[in-house]
Every structure is written in structure tokens, then in C-alpha cells.
Amino acid sequence: MNAPLEALRWSGRLFDGQWIAGEGGTAAVTEPATGETLCEIGLASPADVDAAAKKALQAQAAWAETPFDQRANIIREAARLLRERADEFTQWLVRECGSIVPKAQWEVGITVEQMLQAASLAALPNGEMFPSNTPGRTNLWRRIPHGVVGVISPWNFPLILSMRSVAPALALGNAVLLKPDVQSTISGGMLIARLFEDAGLPAGVLHVLPGGATVGDAVVRHPQVPMISFTGSTAVGRQIGEICGRMLKKVTLELGGNNVMIVLPDADLDGAASCAAWGAFLHQGQICMAAGRHLVHRSVVQAYAEKLTARAGKLYVGDPNAGPAHLGPLINDKQTARVHKIVCDSVAMGATVLAGGKHEGRFYSPTVLGNVSPGMPAFDDEIFGPVAPITVFDSDEEAVTLANSSDYGLAAAVHSASLTRALAVARQLRTGMVHINDQPVNCEPHVPFGGMGSSGNGGRFGGLASIEEFTQTQWLSFTDKAAVYPF
């Protein structure tokens, strides 16, 4: 972990361009695998949020006027520093979030890519010119920053899910209030603040405000924060969307998912089972895109279940900081109890345990359930744990109906030897992303990412979509001399 001197830089503090004590007190950061206290963080209060919003508003005007290449260069320098400090970030993701080392390394790497992609947005055209029916008049339709953007990020992929909003928002001239989850404040907030501080970001442009629901609510409701970017549960997202709707704020919501793996009868079952194991068990299933429902044609369901069960049985669950592991711990005891209740309640309703279904503390065994049907919690709910429920279908039409029976609509995967057949199914799915002969957990920073229905409000992250999200438009017209009207 960090040397003690380095920890003193931010221990028990907030970041508002400098490291300050928060009015909300302090909280311990504990390691999910061991319960060990890793460090102490400072907690914000609503008063801290108010002060940060006002300071950010003052700093944002000069930041927006900073030449685009200078803004981009600061973000690129922060990306360079992240690459240089990759081992430190990886270690924090392992210990603070229960990530296995390869997952943490991937998260650091894709965050660097996200930052470089965001930096490139600053140089793209920021408007269009339209003709006018008035002689001598020029019509410009230009994009301008929102001002101050509130970013509320989750604990499961705290680095990338914070940075995919923070970096493009900064690149496009906004100031940012970042509220990371208290369970991942170091990986999702403090280390990010250090990057931008060391990269030369002007003081006041980025604020990191750890805290719980009260702090998040203060960010959402603040009148000087005109945009909110939230990643988290659908239940909380609905509340944020309602508040922002009443306040006429821009809001981007990336919420939960109950994603399907559809295995058609002509699928490569070895490939499908490999994708399924990765999609269901990666990071203990604590991923919004995780393969949460496995819809398998009746003619191949036994073979698929056997192959997936065999893969689950070979996975080692343990403390990822102590040595190599395929799965680490669930984030906390409450989540562990929730996952186990979903499994047990589904079994009581007729599901069968083919693998796993048990846990030691927060270490939950990769679990495969058979005979799962609609109405069972394992089919209806987002589990957010390492559970692969298998449901049988008899036709492509039935598979589509089962897939679309969920209110969620984030990601899906379809497996078939026939690309034509798979595309025909994919085109009928009400999800924001569909991957053919792959699994639902996919992310490329330059490709717009987001869901439908209860998985989000149609907002997208990544590539040109980030310009849509983190700017607003202004019609600007001008002529050489004043126009003359009849009166």
C-alpha cells in the first residue's frame, strides 16, 4: 500500500483543489476480504457540497476559456501518471474493492484509454453552421459546457466508472463534483484527485466529496450543479431522475441490469460456456452487465449446464491480495446475505443447485442453478453475485419473449453458428447493447455505452456520445448591422 507519508496527504480529508478536513467527520476504509482497516477517509457534509459547488462555479469559467489543447494536455498528463502508477492503483482496487489482480489491472488499463479518448474530444468540432433566410445573417449552433457536473460513482468498478464521466466533463470545459461510494473512496476518488492535482489541473475545477446518501442528495439538489451523471442502482437512479426532472436538470443514469445470455440450438457450446462463466463470475458477478439469465434451448440445455458447471467447479475463491484467485469476496455482509437469499428462495421454488450455492463469510462459490423460471428471484432480480441461473426455451420467439420480460435493458449476448439467425434475435431485444457469440460484459471507451428501460434513461457514455452528454447547445446568430423590422 501507500507509504505512510503519502497517506498523510489525503488521509481523513476531502479534495477541493487542496486537501482539507471535511465537516462530516471521518470513516475507516476496510478490506472486504479480511475486515482489516486500510486507512481513514474524510467525509463531506451538505455544507461542504455547497462550498465546493460555489468554488467550482468560480473556477469553471476560466477553465472553459482555457485553450482546448491545454485542457487536453492536462488530461493526457493525468493518464500518463495513471499508467506510471498502475501498480499502486491495482493494489488499491484489490484491497479496497475485492478485485482479483487481472480485473484490477484491466480496470487501470481501460481507464487510461478512457482518459486519452476523452482528451481527444476537446479538439473535435463543437458546433455547426446553418443557412439563414435573412441576408447577411450567420447561424451557429454551438456546444458549450453545462458548468458544474455532479458525478456519483459506485464501488464495483470505481476507477473507470468515475473517470468515464470526470475525464470527458473536464475535457469539454466543465468543473466536476465527484462523490465516490464510501466503500471505494480511495480507488474511486482520492487517487483520481491526486492524478489531476499532479497533472496541473487548476484548483477548484475538481472536487472529491466522499459520503453517503445525504451528500449525494446535496450534490443532486444543488442549484449550481446543472447536470448529474449517476451510475448505480435502479432504485436510487429513479429518485435522482425524479429530483432532476423537477429541477429541470440534465441527468444521465446508468443503472442496473438483468442481462441475458441466449444460447440457440446451433451454438458452439464450449465457446458459449466459456463466455457464460466469464460473464457470470467475473468480479464475483458484481457487474451491471453480468450474465444474469442464461436462456438455453431445450435441445442443448443439459450439455450447456454440464459444461458451465464444470467450469464453475474449477474456479478458486479466495483473498486476491494473499495470492492468485479467480473470485474474491463480495463487497460486504449485506450483499452476501442478499445473494444467498435469492439462491435459497429460488431453490425453494423449484430451482436446482448444479454448482456452488454456498459461501464462507463473504466468499461466495460460483453457483449454477438449473430449472429456473420466471417468478423466481434468480430470474426476476438483478443478483449482483456469482450466480448463473439457467432457463429453458423451445423457440427463438420464446427466447426473445423471455429476454424482454425484464424491465431492465442494459446488455445481452446471443450465441449461434448462424450470424443471420443471431442478428434476427438481437434486433428484437430491448437492450442498449447486444454482443453476438460473446458475453454481455463488454466495454470499449470509444463506443457509446448505455441501456434502456430500468437500466438507464437513454444517456450514453463514450466516444461522440460524451459530447452529447457533457455539453449543451446554444444557437448564436449575428449580422454586421442591426436588423430592421416593421415596428
PDB file of C-alpha atoms in Angstrom, residues 31-38 95 319 329 362-363:
ATOM      1  CA  GLU A  31     -10.735  -4.572   3.221  1.00  0.00           C
ATOM      2  CA  PRO A  32     -13.672  -6.829   2.215  1.00  0.00           C
ATOM      3  CA  ALA A  33     -11.547  -9.975   2.251  1.00  0.00           C
ATOM      4  CA  THR A  34     -10.161  -9.574   5.777  1.00  0.00           C
ATOM      5  CA  GLY A  35     -12.037  -6.780   7.519  1.00  0.00           C
ATOM      6  CA  GLU A  36      -8.700  -5.018   8.074  1.00  0.00           C
ATOM      7  CA  THR A  37      -8.757  -1.229   8.300  1.00  0.00           C
ATOM      8  CA  LEU A  38      -6.694   0.118   5.423  1.00  0.00           C
ATOM      9  CA  ARG A  95      -7.624  -4.492  -1.318  1.00  0.00           C
ATOM     10  CA  ASP A 319      -8.387 -13.372  -0.840  1.00  0.00           C
ATOM     11  CA  PRO A 329     -15.013 -11.562  -1.742  1.00  0.00           C
ATOM     12  CA  ARG A 362     -18.076 -13.017   2.024  1.00  0.00           C
ATOM     13  CA  PHE A 363     -16.533 -15.633  -0.256  1.00  0.00           C
TER      14      PHE A 363
END
